[in-house]
Coordinates of C-alpha atoms and ligand atoms in Angstrom, one line a residue:
X211 CA -1.3 25.9 -28.6
X212 CA -0.3 22.2 -28.7
X213 CA -2.5 19.8 -26.9
X214 CA -0.9 17.5 -24.5
X215 CA -1.0 14.0 -25.9
X216 CA -1.1 11.3 -23.3
X217 CA 0.9 8.2 -24.4
X218 CA -1.1 5.1 -24.1
X219 CA 0.0 2.0 -22.2
X220 CA -0.5 -1.4 -23.8
X221 CA -3.7 -2.0 -21.9
X222 CA -5.2 1.2 -23.3
X223 CA -4.0 0.1 -26.7
X224 CA -6.0 -3.1 -26.4
X225 CA -9.1 -1.1 -25.5
X226 CA -8.6 1.4 -28.3
X227 CA -8.1 -1.4 -30.7
X228 CA -11.4 -3.0 -29.6
X229 CA -13.2 0.3 -30.0
X230 CA -11.8 0.7 -33.4
X231 CA -13.0 -2.7 -34.3
X232 CA -16.6 -1.8 -33.4
X233 CA -16.8 -2.5 -29.7
X234 CA -19.4 -0.1 -28.3
X235 CA -17.8 2.4 -25.9
X236 CA -21.0 2.2 -23.8
X237 CA -20.3 -1.4 -23.1
X238 CA -16.9 -0.8 -21.5
X239 CA -16.9 -2.0 -17.9
X240 CA -14.0 -3.0 -15.6
X241 CA -13.6 -4.5 -12.2
X242 CA -11.2 -4.8 -9.3
X243 CA -11.5 -8.3 -7.9
X244 CA -9.7 -8.7 -4.5
X245 CA -9.9 -11.9 -2.5
X246 CA -10.8 -10.8 1.1
X247 CA -8.0 -12.9 2.6
X248 CA -5.9 -10.0 3.8
X249 CA -5.3 -6.3 3.5
X250 CA -4.5 -4.6 0.2
X251 CA -0.9 -3.7 -0.5
X252 CA 1.0 -1.4 -2.8
X253 CA 0.8 -4.0 -5.5
X254 CA -3.0 -4.0 -5.4
X255 CA -2.8 -0.2 -5.6
X256 CA -1.4 -0.6 -9.1
X257 CA -4.3 -2.8 -10.1
X258 CA -6.8 -0.4 -8.5
X259 CA -5.4 2.6 -10.2
X260 CA -5.3 0.8 -13.5
X261 CA -8.9 -0.4 -13.4
X262 CA -10.5 2.7 -11.8
X263 CA -8.2 4.9 -13.9
X264 CA -9.6 3.3 -17.0
X265 CA -13.1 3.8 -15.6
X266 CA -12.4 7.5 -15.3
X267 CA -10.7 7.8 -18.7
X268 CA -13.5 6.0 -20.5
X269 CA -16.3 7.2 -18.3
X270 CA -17.1 3.5 -17.7
X271 CA -18.4 1.7 -14.6
X272 CA -15.9 -0.2 -12.4
X273 CA -17.1 -2.9 -10.0
X274 CA -15.5 -3.9 -6.7
X275 CA -15.8 -7.6 -6.7
X276 CA -14.9 -9.8 -3.8
X277 CA -13.5 -13.1 -5.0
X278 CA -14.8 -14.9 -2.0
X279 CA -14.7 -18.6 -2.8
X280 CA -12.4 -19.9 -0.1
X281 CA -14.0 -19.6 3.3
X282 CA -10.9 -21.0 5.1
X283 CA -9.0 -17.8 4.5
X284 CA -11.6 -15.1 4.0
X285 CA -13.2 -12.8 6.6
X286 CA -15.5 -9.9 6.9
X287 CA -12.7 -7.9 8.5
X288 CA -10.8 -8.0 5.3
X289 CA -13.9 -7.0 3.2
X290 CA -14.3 -4.0 5.4
X291 CA -10.7 -3.1 5.2
X292 CA -10.6 -3.4 1.4
X293 CA -13.6 -1.2 0.9
X294 CA -12.1 1.4 3.2
X295 CA -8.7 1.3 1.3
X296 CA -10.2 1.6 -2.2
X297 CA -12.4 4.5 -1.1
X298 CA -9.5 6.2 0.6
X299 CA -7.5 5.9 -2.6
X300 CA -10.2 8.1 -4.0
X301 CA -12.2 5.8 -6.2
X302 CA -15.9 5.0 -6.4
X303 CA -17.1 1.6 -7.5
X304 CA -20.3 1.2 -9.5
X305 CA -21.4 -1.9 -7.7
X306 CA -20.2 -3.9 -4.7
X307 CA -20.2 -7.5 -5.9
X308 CA -19.4 -10.8 -4.4
X309 CA -18.6 -14.1 -6.2
X310 CA -20.6 -15.7 -3.4
X311 CA -23.7 -14.0 -4.8
X312 CA -23.3 -16.2 -7.9
X313 CA -23.0 -19.5 -6.1
X314 CA -26.5 -20.6 -7.2
X315 CA -26.0 -19.6 -10.8
X316 CA -22.6 -21.2 -10.9
X317 CA -24.1 -24.4 -9.5
X318 CA -26.9 -24.4 -12.1
X319 CA -24.4 -23.9 -14.8
X320 CA -22.3 -26.7 -13.5
X321 CA -25.3 -29.0 -13.5
X322 CA -25.8 -28.0 -17.2
X323 CA -22.2 -28.9 -17.9
X324 CA -22.8 -32.4 -16.4
X325 CA -25.8 -32.8 -18.5
X326 CA -23.8 -31.8 -21.6
X327 CA -21.3 -34.5 -20.7
X328 CA -18.7 -31.8 -20.0
X329 CA -18.2 -32.3 -16.3
X330 CA -17.9 -35.3 -14.0
X331 CA -17.5 -36.2 -10.3
X332 CA -14.1 -37.6 -9.5
X333 CA -13.8 -39.6 -6.2
X334 CA -10.1 -39.7 -6.0
X335 CA -8.1 -37.7 -3.5
X336 CA -6.0 -34.7 -4.5
X337 CA -2.8 -36.7 -4.5
X338 CA -4.1 -39.3 -6.9
X339 CA -5.5 -36.5 -9.2
X340 CA -2.2 -34.7 -9.1
X341 CA -0.3 -37.9 -10.0
X342 CA -2.4 -38.3 -13.2
X343 CA -1.7 -34.8 -14.4
X344 CA 1.3 -35.7 -16.5
X345 CA 4.1 -33.3 -17.4
X346 CA 4.3 -30.4 -19.9
X347 CA 5.7 -32.9 -22.4
X348 CA 3.7 -35.9 -21.3
X349 CA 0.0 -36.4 -21.5
X350 CA -2.0 -37.0 -18.3
X351 CA -3.9 -40.1 -17.5
X352 CA -7.7 -40.3 -17.4
X353 CA -9.3 -40.6 -14.0
X354 CA -11.0 -44.0 -13.5
X355 CA -14.2 -42.0 -12.8
X356 CA -14.0 -40.0 -16.0
X357 CA -16.7 -42.0 -17.7
X358 CA -19.3 -42.0 -15.1
X359 CA -22.9 -41.7 -16.5
X360 CA -24.6 -38.4 -16.5
X361 CA -27.2 -39.7 -14.1
X362 CA -24.5 -40.9 -11.7
X363 CA -22.7 -37.5 -11.9
X364 CA -25.9 -35.6 -11.4
X365 CA -26.8 -37.6 -8.3
X366 CA -23.3 -37.4 -6.8
X367 CA -23.0 -33.7 -7.4
X368 CA -26.4 -33.1 -5.8
X369 CA -25.3 -35.2 -2.8
X370 CA -22.0 -33.2 -2.6
X371 CA -24.1 -30.0 -2.5
X372 CA -26.5 -31.5 0.1
X373 CA -23.6 -32.2 2.5
X374 CA -23.7 -36.0 2.3
X375 CA -20.0 -36.3 1.9
X376 CA -17.0 -35.3 4.0
X377 CA -14.7 -32.5 2.9
X378 CA -12.4 -33.7 0.1
X379 CA -14.4 -36.9 -0.6
X380 CA -15.2 -35.9 -4.2
X381 CA -14.6 -33.0 -6.6
X382 CA -16.3 -31.9 -9.8
X383 CA -14.0 -31.7 -12.8
X384 CA -14.5 -30.2 -16.2
X385 CA -14.1 -32.9 -18.9
X386 CA -11.7 -31.3 -21.3
X387 CA -8.6 -33.1 -22.4
X388 CA -6.1 -35.0 -20.3
X389 CA -3.6 -34.6 -23.2
X390 CA -4.0 -30.9 -23.6
X391 CA -0.7 -29.0 -24.1
X392 CA -1.8 -26.5 -21.5
X393 CA -1.9 -28.5 -18.3
X394 CA -4.6 -26.3 -16.8
X395 CA -6.9 -27.8 -19.5
X396 CA -6.4 -31.3 -18.2
X397 CA -9.8 -31.7 -16.6
X398 CA -9.5 -28.9 -14.0
X399 CA -11.3 -29.1 -10.8
X400 CA -14.5 -26.9 -10.7
X401 CA -15.8 -27.7 -7.2
X402 CA -14.5 -29.1 -3.9
X403 CA -16.3 -30.1 -0.8
X404 CA -15.5 -27.9 2.2
X405 CA -17.5 -28.0 5.4
X406 CA -16.7 -24.6 6.4
X407 CA -18.9 -21.6 7.2
X408 CA -18.6 -18.7 4.7
X409 CA -18.6 -15.1 6.0
X410 CA -21.5 -14.3 3.8
X411 CA -23.3 -17.5 2.9
X412 CA -22.8 -19.1 6.3
X413 CA -23.6 -22.9 6.0
X414 CA -25.7 -22.6 2.9
X415 CA -23.0 -24.2 0.8
X416 CA -20.5 -26.9 1.5
X417 CA -19.2 -27.1 -2.0
X418 CA -17.2 -24.2 -3.2
X419 CA -16.3 -23.2 -6.8
X420 CA -12.6 -22.9 -7.8
X421 CA -11.1 -19.6 -9.0
X422 CA -11.1 -20.5 -12.7
X423 CA -14.7 -21.6 -12.8
X424 CA -15.7 -18.5 -10.8
X425 CA -13.8 -15.7 -12.2
X426 CA -14.8 -15.6 -15.9
X427 CA -18.4 -16.4 -15.1
X428 CA -18.5 -13.6 -12.6
X429 CA -17.1 -11.2 -15.2
X430 CA -19.7 -12.4 -17.6
X431 CA -22.6 -12.1 -15.1
X432 CA -21.5 -8.5 -14.3
X433 CA -20.9 -7.9 -18.0
X434 CA -17.3 -6.8 -17.5
X435 CA -15.8 -6.1 -20.9
X436 CA -12.1 -6.2 -20.0
X437 CA -10.8 -8.3 -17.1
X438 CA -7.2 -7.4 -16.3
X439 CA -5.2 -9.7 -14.1
X440 CA -1.6 -10.4 -13.4
X441 CA 0.7 -12.4 -15.6
X442 CA 0.6 -15.6 -13.7
X443 CA -3.0 -16.0 -15.1
X444 CA -1.8 -15.9 -18.7
X445 CA -2.0 -19.7 -19.0
X446 CA -5.4 -19.6 -17.4
X447 CA -6.8 -17.5 -20.2
X448 CA -7.5 -20.6 -22.3
X449 CA -9.5 -22.1 -19.5
X450 CA -11.2 -18.7 -18.8
X451 CA -12.4 -18.8 -22.5
X452 CA -13.4 -22.5 -22.4
X453 CA -15.6 -21.9 -19.4
X454 CA -17.1 -18.8 -21.0
X455 CA -17.9 -20.7 -24.1
X456 CA -20.1 -23.0 -22.1
X457 CA -22.5 -20.3 -21.0
X458 CA -21.9 -17.4 -23.5
X459 CA -24.9 -15.9 -25.2
X460 CA -24.0 -13.9 -28.3
X461 CA -26.2 -11.0 -27.5
X462 CA -24.2 -10.3 -24.4
X463 CA -20.8 -8.7 -23.9
X464 CA -18.1 -11.3 -23.9
X465 CA -15.5 -10.5 -21.3
X466 CA -11.9 -10.6 -22.4
X467 CA -9.0 -11.5 -20.0
X468 CA -5.7 -9.7 -20.5
X469 CA -2.6 -9.8 -18.3
X470 CA -0.1 -7.3 -17.0
X471 CA 2.9 -7.6 -14.8
X472 CA 2.7 -7.8 -11.1
X473 CA 4.3 -4.8 -9.4
X474 CA 7.1 -5.6 -6.9
X475 CA 8.6 -3.0 -4.5
X476 CA 12.1 -3.2 -3.2
X477 CA 12.9 -3.8 0.5
X478 CA 9.5 -5.3 1.2
X479 CA 7.2 -8.1 0.2
X480 CA 4.0 -7.8 -1.7
X481 CA 2.0 -10.9 -1.1
X482 CA -0.9 -11.1 1.4
X483 CA 0.3 -14.5 2.5
X484 CA 3.8 -13.2 3.4
X485 CA 2.3 -10.0 5.0
X486 CA 0.1 -12.3 7.1
X487 CA 3.2 -14.0 8.4
X488 CA 4.7 -10.8 9.4
X489 CA 1.5 -10.1 11.4
X490 CA 1.1 -13.6 12.9
X491 CA 4.8 -13.9 13.8
X492 CA 4.6 -10.5 15.4
X493 CA 7.4 -9.0 13.3
X494 CA 5.0 -6.0 13.0
X495 CA 2.2 -5.0 15.3
X496 CA -0.7 -5.3 12.8
X497 CA -1.7 -5.2 9.2
X498 CA -1.6 -1.4 9.4
X499 CA 1.8 -1.2 11.1
X500 CA 3.4 1.9 9.5
X501 CA 6.3 -0.3 8.2
X502 CA 3.9 -2.5 6.2
X503 CA 3.5 -1.9 2.4
X504 CA -0.3 -2.3 3.0
X505 CA -2.5 0.6 2.0
X506 CA -3.6 0.9 5.6
X507 CA 0.0 0.8 6.8
X508 CA 1.0 3.5 4.4
X509 CA -2.0 5.6 5.3
X510 CA -1.2 5.3 9.0
X511 CA 2.4 6.3 8.2
X512 CA 1.3 9.5 6.6
X513 CA 1.5 8.6 2.9
X514 CA -1.2 10.3 1.0
X515 CA -3.6 8.8 -1.5
X516 CA -2.5 11.3 -4.1
X517 CA 1.1 10.2 -3.6
X518 CA 0.2 6.5 -4.1
X519 CA -1.9 7.3 -7.2
X520 CA 0.9 9.3 -8.6
X521 CA 3.4 6.5 -7.9
X522 CA 1.1 4.0 -9.7
X523 CA 0.9 6.4 -12.6
X524 CA 4.6 7.0 -12.7
X525 CA 5.6 3.3 -12.8
X526 CA 2.7 2.6 -15.2
X527 CA 1.7 -0.8 -16.4
X528 CA 4.3 -3.3 -17.7
X529 CA 4.3 -6.5 -19.7
X530 CA 7.2 -7.9 -17.7
X531 CA 7.9 -8.1 -14.0
X532 CA 10.5 -5.9 -12.5
X533 CA 11.5 -4.5 -9.2
X534 CA 10.6 -0.9 -8.4
X535 CA 12.8 0.9 -6.0
X536 CA 11.0 2.0 -2.8
X537 CA 12.8 5.3 -3.1
X538 CA 10.6 6.2 -6.0
X539 CA 7.5 5.7 -3.8
X540 CA 9.2 7.9 -1.2
X541 CA 9.9 10.5 -3.8
X542 CA 6.2 10.7 -4.7
X543 CA 5.2 10.9 -1.0
X544 CA 7.7 13.7 -0.4
X545 CA 6.6 15.6 -3.4
X546 CA 3.0 15.6 -2.4
X547 CA 3.6 16.3 1.3
X548 CA 5.9 19.2 0.4
X549 CA 2.9 20.9 -1.1
X550 CA 0.4 20.1 1.7
X551 CA 2.2 19.6 5.0
X552 CA 2.4 22.5 7.4
X553 CA 5.8 23.3 8.7
X554 CA 6.6 23.0 12.4
X555 CA 9.7 22.8 14.6
X556 CA 10.5 19.8 16.7
X557 CA 13.8 18.8 18.2
X558 CA 14.5 15.1 18.4
X559 CA 18.0 14.9 20.0
X560 CA 18.1 18.0 22.1
X561 CA 21.0 20.0 23.6
X562 CA 20.3 23.0 25.7
X563 CA 21.0 26.6 24.5
X564 CA 21.0 29.4 27.0
X565 CA 20.9 32.9 25.5
X566 CA 22.8 34.8 28.1
X567 CA 21.8 38.3 27.0
X568 CA 18.1 37.5 26.7
X569 CA 16.2 39.0 29.6
X570 CA 15.4 36.5 32.4
X571 CA 11.7 35.6 32.4
X572 CA 10.9 37.3 29.0
X573 CA 8.9 35.4 26.4
X574 CA 7.7 36.5 23.0
X575 CA 5.5 35.0 20.4
X576 CA 7.2 35.0 17.0
X577 CA 5.5 34.7 13.6
X578 CA 6.2 31.5 11.7
X579 CA 5.2 30.7 8.2
X580 CA 3.0 27.6 7.9
X581 CA 3.9 26.6 4.4
X582 CA 5.9 28.6 1.9
X583 CA 4.4 26.5 -0.9
X584 CA 0.9 27.9 -0.1
X585 CA -0.4 30.5 -2.5
X586 CA -1.6 32.5 0.4
X587 CA 0.9 32.2 3.1
X588 CA -0.4 31.9 6.7
X589 CA 1.4 32.3 10.0
X590 CA 1.3 30.8 13.4
X591 CA 2.9 31.9 16.7
X592 CA 5.9 30.2 18.1
X593 CA 7.1 31.1 21.7
X594 CA 10.7 32.1 22.2
X595 CA 12.5 32.4 25.5
X596 CA 15.9 32.4 27.1
X597 CA 16.4 28.6 27.1
X598 CA 16.0 26.6 24.0
X599 CA 16.7 23.2 22.5
X600 CA 18.5 22.7 19.3
X601 CA 19.6 19.3 17.8
X602 CA 22.8 18.0 19.3
X603 CA 24.3 17.4 15.9
X604 CA 23.8 21.0 14.9
X605 CA 26.6 22.1 17.3
X606 CA 30.3 21.5 17.3
X607 CA 32.9 23.1 19.5
X608 CA 35.2 23.2 16.6
X609 CA 34.5 22.6 12.9
X610 CA 36.0 23.5 9.6
X611 CA 34.8 26.3 7.4
X612 CA 32.2 24.2 5.6
X613 CA 30.3 23.4 8.8
X614 CA 27.5 26.0 8.6
X615 CA 25.7 25.1 11.7
X616 CA 26.6 26.3 15.1
X617 CA 30.2 26.3 16.4
X618 CA 32.0 28.2 19.1
X619 CA 32.5 31.7 17.9
X620 CA 30.2 31.2 15.0
X621 CA 26.8 32.5 14.1
X622 CA 23.5 30.9 12.9
X623 CA 20.0 32.1 12.5
X624 CA 17.3 30.4 14.5
X625 CA 14.4 29.9 12.1
X626 CA 11.8 32.6 12.5
X627 CA 13.8 34.2 15.3
X628 CA 17.2 35.7 15.9
X629 CA 20.8 35.4 14.9
X630 CA 22.7 33.8 17.8
X631 CA 26.5 33.4 18.4
X632 CA 27.9 30.5 20.5
X633 CA 30.3 31.8 23.2
X634 CA 31.0 29.0 25.6
X635 CA 30.0 25.5 26.6
X636 CA 29.2 24.0 30.0
X637 CA 30.2 20.3 30.3
X638 CA 29.8 17.5 32.9
X639 CA 32.8 15.6 34.4
X640 CA 32.8 13.2 31.4
X641 CA 33.1 16.0 28.9
X642 CA 29.5 15.9 27.7
X643 CA 28.0 19.2 26.7
X644 CA 25.2 20.2 29.0
X645 CA 24.6 23.8 27.8
X646 CA 25.7 26.0 25.0
X647 CA 25.9 29.6 26.1
X648 CA 25.1 32.0 23.3
X649 CA 24.4 35.7 22.8
X650 CA 21.7 37.0 20.4
X651 CA 21.4 40.0 18.3
X652 CA 18.1 41.7 19.4
X653 CA 17.9 43.6 16.1
X654 CA 18.0 40.5 14.0
X655 CA 14.5 39.3 14.5
X656 CA 13.1 37.7 11.4
X657 CA 10.5 39.8 9.6
X658 CA 11.2 42.8 11.7
X659 CA 12.3 44.9 8.8
X660 CA 15.6 46.0 10.3
X661 CA 18.8 45.6 8.2
X662 CA 20.0 43.1 10.8
X663 CA 16.8 41.0 10.2
X664 CA 17.9 40.3 6.7
X665 CA 21.6 39.9 7.4
X666 CA 22.8 36.7 5.8
X667 CA 24.4 34.0 7.9
X668 CA 25.1 30.7 6.3
X669 CA 23.2 28.3 8.6
X670 CA 19.6 28.3 9.8
X671 CA 18.6 25.9 12.7
X672 CA 15.2 24.8 14.0
X673 CA 14.8 25.1 17.7
X674 CA 12.2 24.9 20.4
X675 CA 11.6 26.9 23.6
X676 CA 12.3 24.4 26.5
X677 CA 9.7 25.9 28.7
X678 CA 7.0 25.7 26.1
X679 CA 8.1 22.4 24.5
X680 CA 5.6 19.7 24.0
X681 CA 7.0 16.2 24.8
X682 CA 5.9 13.8 22.1
X683 CA 6.7 10.1 21.3
X684 CA 8.2 9.8 17.8
X685 CA 8.4 6.5 16.0
X686 CA 11.2 6.5 13.5
X687 CA 11.1 3.8 10.9
X688 CA 13.7 2.3 8.7
X689 CA 13.1 -0.3 5.9
X690 CA 11.5 -3.4 7.1
X691 CA 13.9 -5.6 5.2
X692 CA 17.7 -5.2 4.9
X693 CA 17.8 -6.4 1.3
X694 CA 16.1 -5.2 -1.8
X695 CA 14.4 -8.6 -2.5
X696 CA 13.8 -10.5 0.7
X697 CA 11.9 -13.2 -1.1
X698 CA 14.2 -13.7 -4.1
X699 CA 16.1 -16.6 -2.5
X700 CA 13.8 -19.5 -2.5
X701 CA 16.1 -21.5 -0.3
X702 CA 15.8 -19.0 2.5
X703 CA 12.9 -17.8 4.5
X704 CA 12.2 -14.1 3.8
X705 CA 11.9 -13.4 7.5
X706 CA 15.7 -14.0 7.8
X707 CA 16.1 -10.6 6.2
X708 CA 14.0 -8.6 8.5
X709 CA 15.8 -5.5 9.7
X710 CA 16.0 -5.7 13.5
X711 CA 16.2 -1.9 13.8
X712 CA 13.2 -0.9 11.7
X713 CA 11.6 0.9 14.6
X714 CA 13.3 3.4 16.9
X715 CA 11.3 5.3 19.5
X716 CA 12.5 8.7 20.6
X717 CA 11.2 11.7 22.5
X718 CA 10.5 14.7 20.4
X719 CA 10.3 18.2 21.8
X720 CA 7.8 20.0 19.7
X721 CA 6.5 23.6 19.5
X722 CA 3.3 23.9 21.4
X723 CA 1.1 24.5 18.3
X724 CA 1.2 20.7 17.9
X725 CA -1.0 20.3 20.9
X726 CA -3.9 20.8 18.5
X727 CA -2.7 18.2 16.0
X728 CA -5.3 15.6 15.0
X729 CA -4.8 11.9 14.4
X730 CA -3.8 11.4 10.7
X731 CA -2.4 14.9 10.2
X732 CA 1.0 15.2 8.7
X733 CA 3.5 17.9 9.3
X734 CA 7.0 18.7 8.1
X735 CA 9.3 18.9 11.0
X736 CA 11.6 21.4 9.6
X737 CA 15.0 20.0 8.5
X738 CA 14.0 16.5 9.7
X739 CA 11.3 15.1 7.5
X740 CA 7.5 14.5 7.4
X741 CA 5.7 13.1 10.5
X742 CA 2.1 12.0 10.9
X743 CA 0.0 11.8 14.1
X744 CA -0.5 8.1 14.9
X745 CA -3.9 6.6 15.9
X746 CA -2.5 5.5 19.2
X747 CA -2.3 9.1 20.3
X748 CA -4.1 10.0 23.5
X749 CA -4.7 13.3 25.3
X750 CA -1.5 13.1 27.2
X751 CA 0.7 11.3 24.7
X752 CA 0.9 12.6 21.2
X753 CA 2.6 10.0 19.0
X754 CA 4.2 10.7 15.6
X755 CA 5.2 8.3 12.9
X756 CA 8.0 9.4 10.7
X757 CA 6.6 9.3 7.2
X758 CA 9.7 10.0 5.2
X759 CA 12.8 12.0 5.4
X760 CA 13.5 15.2 3.6
X761 CA 15.7 15.3 0.6
X762 CA 17.5 17.8 2.8
X763 CA 18.4 20.8 0.8
X764 CA 20.1 22.2 3.8
X765 CA 22.4 19.2 4.0
X766 CA 24.4 20.4 1.0
X767 CA 25.5 23.3 3.1
X768 CA 27.2 21.0 5.5
X769 CA 30.4 19.0 5.2
X770 CA 29.8 16.2 7.6
Ligands
LIG275 P1 -1.5 -11.8 -3.0 O1 -0.6 -12.8 -3.5 O2 -0.9 -10.6 -2.4 O3 -2.7 -12.4 -2.3 P2 -3.4 -11.8 -5.2 O4 -3.1 -11.5 -6.6 O5 -3.6 -13.2 -4.8 O6 -2.2 -11.2 -4.4 P3 -6.0 -10.7 -5.1 O7 -6.8 -10.2 -3.9 O8 -6.4 -11.9 -5.8 O9 -4.5 -10.9 -4.6 O10 -5.7 -9.5 -6.2 C1 -6.7 -8.6 -6.6 C2 -6.2 -8.0 -7.9 O11 -5.0 -7.3 -7.6 C3 -5.9 -9.0 -8.9 O12 -6.4 -8.6 -10.2 C4 -4.4 -9.1 -8.9 O13 -3.9 -9.6 -10.1 C5 -4.0 -7.7 -8.5 N1 -2.7 -7.7 -7.9 C6 -2.3 -8.4 -6.8 N2 -1.0 -8.2 -6.5 C7 -0.5 -7.3 -7.4 C8 0.7 -6.7 -7.7 N3 1.8 -7.0 -6.9 N4 0.9 -5.9 -8.7 C9 -0.2 -5.7 -9.5 N5 -1.4 -6.2 -9.3 C10 -1.6 -7.0 -8.3
LIG276 MG1 -4.6 -14.7 -4.0

């Protein structure tokens, strides 16, 4: 028996290499570090699956670290949503950490840097500082404040911390090299003054550390061994290492930053800032609008955690950015729901069928299979009666030989029920079909064991008994953007490409078993797709979100 060998991605190769070179397996530790300035999206899911997946593979702890250093954009609401999403994806973090818990330690280290002559207070505004940065080919210019004495720097920095200056009056900068090739090394800002309450530290601090100063030191404090981030931070690695060098103790694990490519999905945007605009400008109803590529939106739409994990696994980790087609995500969703979603019948665009030879007033409860994919198949009851709905597009008065649905003089099987034959139609004055009059074959009942019950007819239709039908609201979604890459054209605002028809609300006529459906449950509406009960559902209004269509195997029978 050959053992399945999992091929390693380049990130796993990095870890394997470190282990080979003597890094202790017990010291492996990872983290997922979201900024709580919005809801997580499908791009974050890649990072979550990468980090927590490594945790599982190497039996190593993974921290959930909130990178909460910018109180102007961060909120508790986002912290709560992020925790919920990571847990829903099926992962357990070892520790819940906050960069803000390290503010005092970071401050103390910054004071040490000043004492070592490696940091100084700059009293210029951001425009002046930017104008001295130079260009990639030209060295920058030293700030006139670069040579302040240590005493003066210590005093100013203490005053900054004590709230004696206005926002923006001074910054603390690392004193590295204004001629460095890597422009990020040209005396980067470590602290800024910001008089703004923080969602966790309230008004304790009015100076806030910048990302570069915070991230590596947080990794170090948590003893994260491998800190994976997206490619735009590749240039920051040198600074990450420089800051680490200032505090690193050889007896401790030294975190290592490595980069992988951001994941982009077609027909949507994956950036919290852009998603926020969709919410604020009311293009969508909320962060968890089912059209959003947020984890909460996908959950509400009926995507499963298993499908999202499987998608992340399938696309893997890359070194270069590329665009993943959203249809691959939909494929993963469909594949998972096919296994788990119970089958039901709902008609979305009804036309009435009257079975003329079915006894007036008679009703029967027919057995319907819940899910043919289940190992142990179970059944539910579906009521049948003289008057039914079928989909309007499932009937034609005349059609060619390849139309296997219902046509005058033709036969179809009603799923779980009988074979019917269309005899005549009743129309209104404008020629619209009001009723299709059919006859049924009483011996053809599915599962009844008669020869007629297994008689083959080419088409099978879903249907619902009018008298028993449950009226539901069905929200049918299309892609939120009309083009694959709405934010590719930097000259244009991505909102210009919003699809105006991304939401269509229709009435669905459902079999009565759906009365019992719970919020969040997903069903396969046979021949139509997967649908999930929305959270806005109330006792007298069941609302469904269309999760994804079927790759309709029945469609190939038809020649539209
Ligand atoms: P956004 O621009 O959407 O705010 P971000 O990178 O600023 O994204 P963070 O909250 O800082 O968001 O990200 C947390 C982690 O998720 C980081 O390690 C980041 O690199 C990763 N991440 C964010 N977006 C993606 C993406 N599209 N693909 C893969 N990883 C991502
Ligand atoms: Mg960000």
